Short mmCIF file of C-alpha atoms in Angstrom, two decimals:
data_model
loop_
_atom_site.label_atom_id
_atom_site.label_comp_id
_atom_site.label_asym_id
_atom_site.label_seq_id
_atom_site.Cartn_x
_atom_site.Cartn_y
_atom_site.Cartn_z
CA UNK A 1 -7.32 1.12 -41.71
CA UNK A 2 -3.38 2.34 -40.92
CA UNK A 3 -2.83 5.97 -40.98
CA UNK A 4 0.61 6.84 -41.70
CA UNK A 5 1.23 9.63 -39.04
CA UNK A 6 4.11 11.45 -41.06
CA UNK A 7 1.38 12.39 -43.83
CA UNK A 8 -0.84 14.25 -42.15
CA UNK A 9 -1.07 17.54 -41.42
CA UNK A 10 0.78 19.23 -38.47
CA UNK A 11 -2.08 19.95 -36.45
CA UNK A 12 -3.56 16.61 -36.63
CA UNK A 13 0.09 14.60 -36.04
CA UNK A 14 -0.18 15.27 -32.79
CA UNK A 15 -3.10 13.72 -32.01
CA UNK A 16 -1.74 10.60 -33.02
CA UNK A 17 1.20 8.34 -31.11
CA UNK A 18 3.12 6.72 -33.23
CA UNK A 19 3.77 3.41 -31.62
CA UNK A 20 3.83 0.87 -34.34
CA UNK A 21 0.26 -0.44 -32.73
CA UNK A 22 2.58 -2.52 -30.59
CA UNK A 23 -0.98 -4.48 -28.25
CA UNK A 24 -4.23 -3.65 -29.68
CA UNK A 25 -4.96 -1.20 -32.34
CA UNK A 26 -5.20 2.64 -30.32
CA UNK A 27 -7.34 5.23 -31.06
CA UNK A 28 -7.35 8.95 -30.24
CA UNK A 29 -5.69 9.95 -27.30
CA UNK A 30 -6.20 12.36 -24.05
CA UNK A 31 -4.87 13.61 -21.02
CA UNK A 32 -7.64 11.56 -19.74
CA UNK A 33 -7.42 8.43 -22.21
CA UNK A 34 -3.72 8.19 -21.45
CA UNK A 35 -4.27 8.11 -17.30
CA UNK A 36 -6.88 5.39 -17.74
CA UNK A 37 -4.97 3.12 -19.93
CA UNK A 38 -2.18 3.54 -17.71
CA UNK A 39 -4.49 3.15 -14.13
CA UNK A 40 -6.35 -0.04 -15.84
CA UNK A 41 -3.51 -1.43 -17.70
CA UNK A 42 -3.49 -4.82 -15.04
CA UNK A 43 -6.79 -6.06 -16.90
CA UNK A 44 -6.82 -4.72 -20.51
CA UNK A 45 -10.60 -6.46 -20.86
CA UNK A 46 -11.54 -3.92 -18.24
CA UNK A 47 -9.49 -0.95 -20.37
CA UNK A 48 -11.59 -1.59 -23.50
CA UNK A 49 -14.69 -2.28 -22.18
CA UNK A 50 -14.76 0.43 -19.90
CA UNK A 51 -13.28 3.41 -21.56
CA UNK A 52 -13.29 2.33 -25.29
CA UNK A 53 -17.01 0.75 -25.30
CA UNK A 54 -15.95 -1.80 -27.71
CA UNK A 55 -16.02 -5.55 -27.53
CA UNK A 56 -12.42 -6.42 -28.86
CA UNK A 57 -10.03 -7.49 -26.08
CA UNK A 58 -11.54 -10.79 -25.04
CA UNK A 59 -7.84 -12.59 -24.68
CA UNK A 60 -7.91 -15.73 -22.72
CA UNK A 61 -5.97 -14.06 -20.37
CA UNK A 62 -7.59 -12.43 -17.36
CA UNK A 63 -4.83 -10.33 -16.12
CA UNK A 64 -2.47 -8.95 -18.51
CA UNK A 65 0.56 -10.78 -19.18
CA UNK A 66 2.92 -7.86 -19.73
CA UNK A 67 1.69 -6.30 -16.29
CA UNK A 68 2.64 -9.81 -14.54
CA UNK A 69 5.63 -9.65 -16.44
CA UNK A 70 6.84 -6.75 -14.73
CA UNK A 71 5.40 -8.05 -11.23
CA UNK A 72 7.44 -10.87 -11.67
CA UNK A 73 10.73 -9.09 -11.82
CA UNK A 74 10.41 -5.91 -9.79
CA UNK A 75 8.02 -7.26 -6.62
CA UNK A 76 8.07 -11.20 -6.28
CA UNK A 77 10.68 -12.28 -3.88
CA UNK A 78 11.11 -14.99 -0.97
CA UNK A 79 9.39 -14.61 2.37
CA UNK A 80 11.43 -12.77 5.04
CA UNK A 81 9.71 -14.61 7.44
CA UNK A 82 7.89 -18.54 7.78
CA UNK A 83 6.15 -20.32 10.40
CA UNK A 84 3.18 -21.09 12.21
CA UNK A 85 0.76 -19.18 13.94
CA UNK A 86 0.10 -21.28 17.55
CA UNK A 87 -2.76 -20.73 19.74
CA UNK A 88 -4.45 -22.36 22.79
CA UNK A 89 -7.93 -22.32 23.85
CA UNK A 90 -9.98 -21.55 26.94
CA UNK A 91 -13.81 -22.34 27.23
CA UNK A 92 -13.00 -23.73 23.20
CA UNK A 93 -11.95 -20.04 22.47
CA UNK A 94 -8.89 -18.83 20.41
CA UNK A 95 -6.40 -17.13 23.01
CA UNK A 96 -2.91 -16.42 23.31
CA UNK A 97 -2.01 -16.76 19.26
CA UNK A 98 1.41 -16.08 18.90
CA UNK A 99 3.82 -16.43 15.69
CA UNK A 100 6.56 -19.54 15.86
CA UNK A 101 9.25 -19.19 13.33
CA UNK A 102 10.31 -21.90 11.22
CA UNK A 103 8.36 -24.22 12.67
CA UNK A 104 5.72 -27.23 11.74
CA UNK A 105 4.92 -26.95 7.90
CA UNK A 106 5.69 -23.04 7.52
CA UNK A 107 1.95 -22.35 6.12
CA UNK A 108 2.34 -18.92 7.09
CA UNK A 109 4.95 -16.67 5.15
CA UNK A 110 5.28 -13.32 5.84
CA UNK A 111 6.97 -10.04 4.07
CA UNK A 112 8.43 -7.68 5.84
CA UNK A 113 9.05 -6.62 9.24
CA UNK A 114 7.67 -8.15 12.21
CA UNK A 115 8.10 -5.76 15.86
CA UNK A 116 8.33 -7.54 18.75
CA UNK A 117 7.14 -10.64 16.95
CA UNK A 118 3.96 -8.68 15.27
CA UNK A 119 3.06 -6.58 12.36
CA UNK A 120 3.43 -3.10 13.07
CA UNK A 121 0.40 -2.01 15.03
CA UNK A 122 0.56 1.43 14.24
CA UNK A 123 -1.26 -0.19 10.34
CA UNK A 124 -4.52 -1.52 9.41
CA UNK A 125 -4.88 -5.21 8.10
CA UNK A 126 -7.07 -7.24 6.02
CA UNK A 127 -7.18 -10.68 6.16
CA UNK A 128 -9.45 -12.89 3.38
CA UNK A 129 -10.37 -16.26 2.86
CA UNK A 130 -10.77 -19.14 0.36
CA UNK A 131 -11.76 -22.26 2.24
CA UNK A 132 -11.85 -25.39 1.18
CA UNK A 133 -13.84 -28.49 2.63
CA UNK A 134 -9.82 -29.32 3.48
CA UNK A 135 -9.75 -33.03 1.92
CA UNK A 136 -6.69 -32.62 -0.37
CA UNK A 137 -8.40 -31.70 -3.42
CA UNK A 138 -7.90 -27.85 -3.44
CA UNK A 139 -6.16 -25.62 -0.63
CA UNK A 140 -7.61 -23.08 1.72
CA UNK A 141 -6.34 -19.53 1.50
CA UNK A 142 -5.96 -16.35 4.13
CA UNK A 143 -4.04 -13.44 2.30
CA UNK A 144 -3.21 -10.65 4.87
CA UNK A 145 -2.97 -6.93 3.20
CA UNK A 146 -1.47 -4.29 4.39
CA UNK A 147 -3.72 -1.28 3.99
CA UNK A 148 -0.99 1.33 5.02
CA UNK A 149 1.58 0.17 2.33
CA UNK A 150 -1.10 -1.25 0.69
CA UNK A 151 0.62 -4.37 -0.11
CA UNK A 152 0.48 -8.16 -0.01
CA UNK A 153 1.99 -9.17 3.81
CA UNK A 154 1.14 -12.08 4.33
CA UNK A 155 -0.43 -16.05 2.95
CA UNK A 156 -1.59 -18.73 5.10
CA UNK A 157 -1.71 -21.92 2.25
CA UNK A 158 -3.25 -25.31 3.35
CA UNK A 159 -4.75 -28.28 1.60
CA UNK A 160 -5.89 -30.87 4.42
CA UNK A 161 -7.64 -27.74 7.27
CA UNK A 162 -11.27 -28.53 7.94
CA UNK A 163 -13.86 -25.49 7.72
CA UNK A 164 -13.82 -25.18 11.30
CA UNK A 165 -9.98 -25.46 12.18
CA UNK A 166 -9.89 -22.86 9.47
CA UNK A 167 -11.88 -20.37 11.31
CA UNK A 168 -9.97 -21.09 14.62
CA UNK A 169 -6.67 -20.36 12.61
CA UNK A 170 -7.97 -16.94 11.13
CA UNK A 171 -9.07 -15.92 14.20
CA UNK A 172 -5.33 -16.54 16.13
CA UNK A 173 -4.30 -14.81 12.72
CA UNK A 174 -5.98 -12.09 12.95
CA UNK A 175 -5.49 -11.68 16.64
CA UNK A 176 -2.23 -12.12 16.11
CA UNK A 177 -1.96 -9.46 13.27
CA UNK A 178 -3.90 -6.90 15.17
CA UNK A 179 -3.57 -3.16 13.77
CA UNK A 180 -4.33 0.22 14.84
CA UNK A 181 -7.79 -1.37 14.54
CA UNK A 182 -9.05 -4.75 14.73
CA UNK A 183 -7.75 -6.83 11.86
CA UNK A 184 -11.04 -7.04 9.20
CA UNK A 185 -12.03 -10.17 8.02
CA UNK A 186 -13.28 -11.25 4.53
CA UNK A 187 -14.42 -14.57 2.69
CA UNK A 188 -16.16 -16.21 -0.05
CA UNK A 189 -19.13 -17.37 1.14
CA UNK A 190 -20.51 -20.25 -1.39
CA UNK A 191 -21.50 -23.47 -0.78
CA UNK A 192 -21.42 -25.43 2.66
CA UNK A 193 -18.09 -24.71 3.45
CA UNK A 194 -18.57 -21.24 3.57
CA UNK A 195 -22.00 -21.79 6.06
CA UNK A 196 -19.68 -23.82 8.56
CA UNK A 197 -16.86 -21.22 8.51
CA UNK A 198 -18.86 -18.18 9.30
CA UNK A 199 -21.22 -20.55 12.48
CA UNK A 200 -17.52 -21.06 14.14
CA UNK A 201 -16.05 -17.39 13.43
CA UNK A 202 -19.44 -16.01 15.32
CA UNK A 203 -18.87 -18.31 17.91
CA UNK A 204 -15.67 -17.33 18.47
CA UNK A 205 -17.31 -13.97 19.20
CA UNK A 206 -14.92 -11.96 16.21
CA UNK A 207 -17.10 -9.58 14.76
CA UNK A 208 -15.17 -6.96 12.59
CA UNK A 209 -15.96 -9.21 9.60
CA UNK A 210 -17.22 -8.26 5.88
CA UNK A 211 -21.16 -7.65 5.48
CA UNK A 212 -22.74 -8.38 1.98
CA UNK A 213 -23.31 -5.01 0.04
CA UNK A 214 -24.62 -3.44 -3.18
CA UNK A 215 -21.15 -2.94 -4.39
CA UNK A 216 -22.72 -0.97 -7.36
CA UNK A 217 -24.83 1.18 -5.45
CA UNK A 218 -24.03 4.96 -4.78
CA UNK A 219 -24.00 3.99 -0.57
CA UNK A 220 -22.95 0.59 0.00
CA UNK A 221 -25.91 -0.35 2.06
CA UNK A 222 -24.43 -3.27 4.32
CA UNK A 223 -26.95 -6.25 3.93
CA UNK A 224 -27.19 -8.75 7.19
CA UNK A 225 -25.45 -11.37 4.94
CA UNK A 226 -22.04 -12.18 6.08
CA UNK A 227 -19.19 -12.85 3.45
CA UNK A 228 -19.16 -12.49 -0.33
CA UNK A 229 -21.11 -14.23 -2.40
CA UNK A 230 -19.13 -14.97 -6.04
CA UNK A 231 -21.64 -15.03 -8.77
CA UNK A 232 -21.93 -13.79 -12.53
CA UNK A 233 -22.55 -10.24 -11.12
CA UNK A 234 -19.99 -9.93 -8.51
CA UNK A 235 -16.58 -12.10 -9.82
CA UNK A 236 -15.81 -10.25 -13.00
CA UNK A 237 -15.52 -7.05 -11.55
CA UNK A 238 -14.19 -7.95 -8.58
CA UNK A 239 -11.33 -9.82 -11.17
CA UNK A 240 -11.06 -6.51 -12.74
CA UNK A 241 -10.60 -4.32 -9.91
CA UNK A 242 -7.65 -6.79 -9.14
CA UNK A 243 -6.04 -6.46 -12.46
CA UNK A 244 -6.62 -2.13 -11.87
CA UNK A 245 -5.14 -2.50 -8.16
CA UNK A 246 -1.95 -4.53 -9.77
CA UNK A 247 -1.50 -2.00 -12.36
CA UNK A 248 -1.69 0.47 -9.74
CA UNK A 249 0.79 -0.91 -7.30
CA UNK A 250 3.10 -1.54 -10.31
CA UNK A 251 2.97 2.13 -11.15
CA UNK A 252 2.86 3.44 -7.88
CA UNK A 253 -0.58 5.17 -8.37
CA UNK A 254 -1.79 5.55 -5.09
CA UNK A 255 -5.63 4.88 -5.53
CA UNK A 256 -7.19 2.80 -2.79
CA UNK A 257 -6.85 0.43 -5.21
CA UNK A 258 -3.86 -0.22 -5.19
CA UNK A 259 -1.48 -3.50 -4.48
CA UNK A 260 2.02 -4.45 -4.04
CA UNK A 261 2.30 -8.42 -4.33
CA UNK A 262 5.32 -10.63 -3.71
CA UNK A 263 4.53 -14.54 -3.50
CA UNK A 264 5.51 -16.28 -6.51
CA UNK A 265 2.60 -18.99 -6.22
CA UNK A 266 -0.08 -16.23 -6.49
CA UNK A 267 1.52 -14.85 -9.33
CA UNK A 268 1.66 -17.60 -10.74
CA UNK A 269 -2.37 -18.86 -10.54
CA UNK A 270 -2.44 -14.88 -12.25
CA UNK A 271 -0.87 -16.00 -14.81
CA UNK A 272 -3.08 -19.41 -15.35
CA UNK A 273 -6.76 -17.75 -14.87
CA UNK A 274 -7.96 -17.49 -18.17
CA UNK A 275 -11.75 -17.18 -19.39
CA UNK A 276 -13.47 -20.33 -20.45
CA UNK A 277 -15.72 -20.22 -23.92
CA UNK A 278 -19.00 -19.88 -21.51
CA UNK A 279 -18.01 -16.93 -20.39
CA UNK A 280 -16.63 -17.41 -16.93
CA UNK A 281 -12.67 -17.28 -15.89
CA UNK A 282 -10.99 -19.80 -13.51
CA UNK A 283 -7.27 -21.37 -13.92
CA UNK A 284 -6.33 -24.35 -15.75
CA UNK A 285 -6.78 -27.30 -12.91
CA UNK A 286 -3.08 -28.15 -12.16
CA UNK A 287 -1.81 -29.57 -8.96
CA UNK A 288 -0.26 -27.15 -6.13
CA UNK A 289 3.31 -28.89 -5.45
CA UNK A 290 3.69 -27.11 -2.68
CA UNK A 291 1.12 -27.84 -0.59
CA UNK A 292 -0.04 -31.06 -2.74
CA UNK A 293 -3.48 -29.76 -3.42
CA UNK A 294 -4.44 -32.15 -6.43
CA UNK A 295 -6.25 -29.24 -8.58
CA UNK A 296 -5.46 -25.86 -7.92
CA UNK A 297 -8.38 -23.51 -8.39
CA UNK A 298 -7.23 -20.29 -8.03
CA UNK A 299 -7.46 -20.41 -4.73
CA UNK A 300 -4.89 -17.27 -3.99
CA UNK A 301 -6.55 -14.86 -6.28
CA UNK A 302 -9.90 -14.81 -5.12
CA UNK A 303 -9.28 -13.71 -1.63
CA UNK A 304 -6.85 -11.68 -2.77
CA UNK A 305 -9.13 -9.52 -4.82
CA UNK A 306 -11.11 -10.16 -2.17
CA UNK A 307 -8.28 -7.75 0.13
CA UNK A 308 -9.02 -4.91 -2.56
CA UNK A 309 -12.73 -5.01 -1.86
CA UNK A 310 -12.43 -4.69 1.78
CA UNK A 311 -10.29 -1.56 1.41
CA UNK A 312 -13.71 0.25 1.03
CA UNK A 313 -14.59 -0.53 5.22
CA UNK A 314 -10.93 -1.11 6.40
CA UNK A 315 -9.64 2.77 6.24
CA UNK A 316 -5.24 3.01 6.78
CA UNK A 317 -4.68 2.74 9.95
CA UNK A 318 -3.56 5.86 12.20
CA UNK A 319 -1.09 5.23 15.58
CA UNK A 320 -3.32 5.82 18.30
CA UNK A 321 0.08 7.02 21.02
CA UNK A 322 2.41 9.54 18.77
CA UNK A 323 5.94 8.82 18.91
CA UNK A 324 6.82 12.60 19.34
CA UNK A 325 5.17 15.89 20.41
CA UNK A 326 5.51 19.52 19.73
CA UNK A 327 7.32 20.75 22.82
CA UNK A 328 4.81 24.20 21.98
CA UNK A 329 1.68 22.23 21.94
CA UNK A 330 -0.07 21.91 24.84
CA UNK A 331 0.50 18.52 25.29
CA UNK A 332 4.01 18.36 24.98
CA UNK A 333 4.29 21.26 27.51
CA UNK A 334 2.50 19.33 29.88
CA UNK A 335 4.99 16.29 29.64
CA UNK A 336 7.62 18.83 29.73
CA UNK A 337 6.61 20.06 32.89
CA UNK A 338 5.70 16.50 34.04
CA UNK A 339 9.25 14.96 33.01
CA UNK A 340 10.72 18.02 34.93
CA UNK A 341 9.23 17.49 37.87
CA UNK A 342 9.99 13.69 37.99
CA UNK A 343 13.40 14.54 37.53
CA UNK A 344 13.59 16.92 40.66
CA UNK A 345 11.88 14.10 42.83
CA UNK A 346 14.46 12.15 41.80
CA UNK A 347 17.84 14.45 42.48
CA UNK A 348 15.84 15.29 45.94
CA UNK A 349 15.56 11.53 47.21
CA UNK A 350 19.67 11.33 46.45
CA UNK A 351 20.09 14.18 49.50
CA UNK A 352 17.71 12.21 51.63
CA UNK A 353 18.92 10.20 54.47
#
């Protein structure tokens, strides 16, 4: 039933915002109401489930198309950096991984700066994995987030990388990336691929790595399962944490989660994940022209979502050597004091003959 707001009385007008029911019909509103449609508006499924209790909503749309909209013309932009991530091996481990610019295929692009050839160190990283059995018909994935500016940094995309090169490469990438801590890694672990890629990143002896948990439960209790598992319990609301976390970033509501993205090819597989009339979501099976993947799956968005999960155990990261200090602290008395005395060792060896 419409209510026409200009007939009813004063003290009830107000409840009311009169927005022509532009979306889905609204109901009555609250400081509250108002911060939750805004926070949620990424995944308007989540929105009406979650805070309205009603079933309406279902689009075939995962993530909300206005939201993307906006993505599209205030975040997305080309790569300010490209390349490959090169690496050699000693006793078949990863050493020495260092960033090569505009060279091989480029499966590595990067967004913003890069010091001394490296993400700043002073942040914390995430890095998360799709992988693929690497035989053309669907890419493997790393997404690297950054959990300072808690935005997308970085995507690794490759269609024809074996589960076991693919651990070897996330390794030298997160190496590479580093951080104020280790660089935390995360990936889907179905089927066989995911088996083979977890054997080689233990043998490569990197252990700052995702354990399964209760994601539900009140403490997280880490399980002795490495990886994610995606099932009918955990993809949904991982998918709708995603579509929170891009409202969030869009809005600049600083929640953990909360994400900044800028590669057109993941906003575009957003924009194709839909849900299928059994219930589950996935993207309509087109092929990847950039990397020539014959069916694209989606492959971006899971490990990206998978980046807002891992922001639970992968805190911002905090610069371990401050750039400046108080000269009344303590500290910075001491280096005062220090610095002098350097200084009068060094005017003294002038007068020495």
């Amino acid at each position: 039933m419409l209510i026409d707001v200009k007939k009813l009385p004063a003290e009830y007008g107000k409840l009311f915002i009169a927005d022509g029911a532009i979306g889905l019909p609204k109901n009555l509103r609250s400081k509250w109401h108002d911060y939750q449609e805004l926070r949620r508006r990424g995944n308007k499924r989540d929105f009406l489930s979650n805070v309205w209790g009603v079933c309406i909503g279902s689009s075939d749309m995962v993530f909300d198309s206005i939201i993307l909209e906006k993505i599209k013309n205030t975040m997305i932009r080309p790569a300010e950096f490209a390349g490959e991530v090169i690496f050699e091996y000693e006793n078949d481990k990863v050493i020495n991984p260092k960033f090569k610019l505009y060279f091989g295929k480029q499966r590595l692009q990067w967004w913003g700066e890069l010091i001394g050839g490296r993400p700043n160190q002073n942040h914390n990283y995430i890095a998360a994995f799709d992988i693929s059995f690497g035989l053309g018909s669907s890419n493997s994935v790393i997404e690297i987030y950054d959990c300072n500016t808690k935005e997308q940094v970085g995507e690794w995309v490759d269609c024809l990388t074996r589960e076991n090169d693919l651990a070897d490469m996330g390794v030298a990438v997160a190496k590479w990336t580093g951080g104020a801590d280790p660089c935390f890694m995360i990936w889907e672990n179905n089927g066989g691929q995911g088996s083979t890629f977890r054997q080689r990143i233990l043998y490569q002896d990197y252990y700052y790595v995702y354990f399964r948990k209760k994601e539900e439960a009140k403490y997280r209790k880490a399980s002795d399962m490495y990886g994610w598992r995606s099932g009918a319990g955990s993809k949904e609301p991982l998918l709708a944490e995603l579509g929170v976390a891009l409202s969030c970033g869009l809005n600049n509501i600083k929640d953990f989660s909360s994400i900044k993205i800028h590669s057109k090819d993941l906003l575009d597989e957003l924009f194709d994940y839909v849900w299928y009339e059994n219930g589950d979501c996935g993207t309509s099976k087109t092929k990847d022209m950039k990397t020539g993947a014959k069916k694209r799956h989606g492959d971006r968005v899971i490990p990206i979502g998978l980046c807002i999960l891992a922001t639970r155990d992968q805190p911002k990261g905090v610069a371990k050597h401050p750039t400046s200090l108080s000269v009344n602290s303590f500290v910075g008395r001491m280096q005062h004091y220090l610095d002098e005395q350097q200084e009068k060792e060094k005017n003294e060896k002038i007068w020495m003959f």
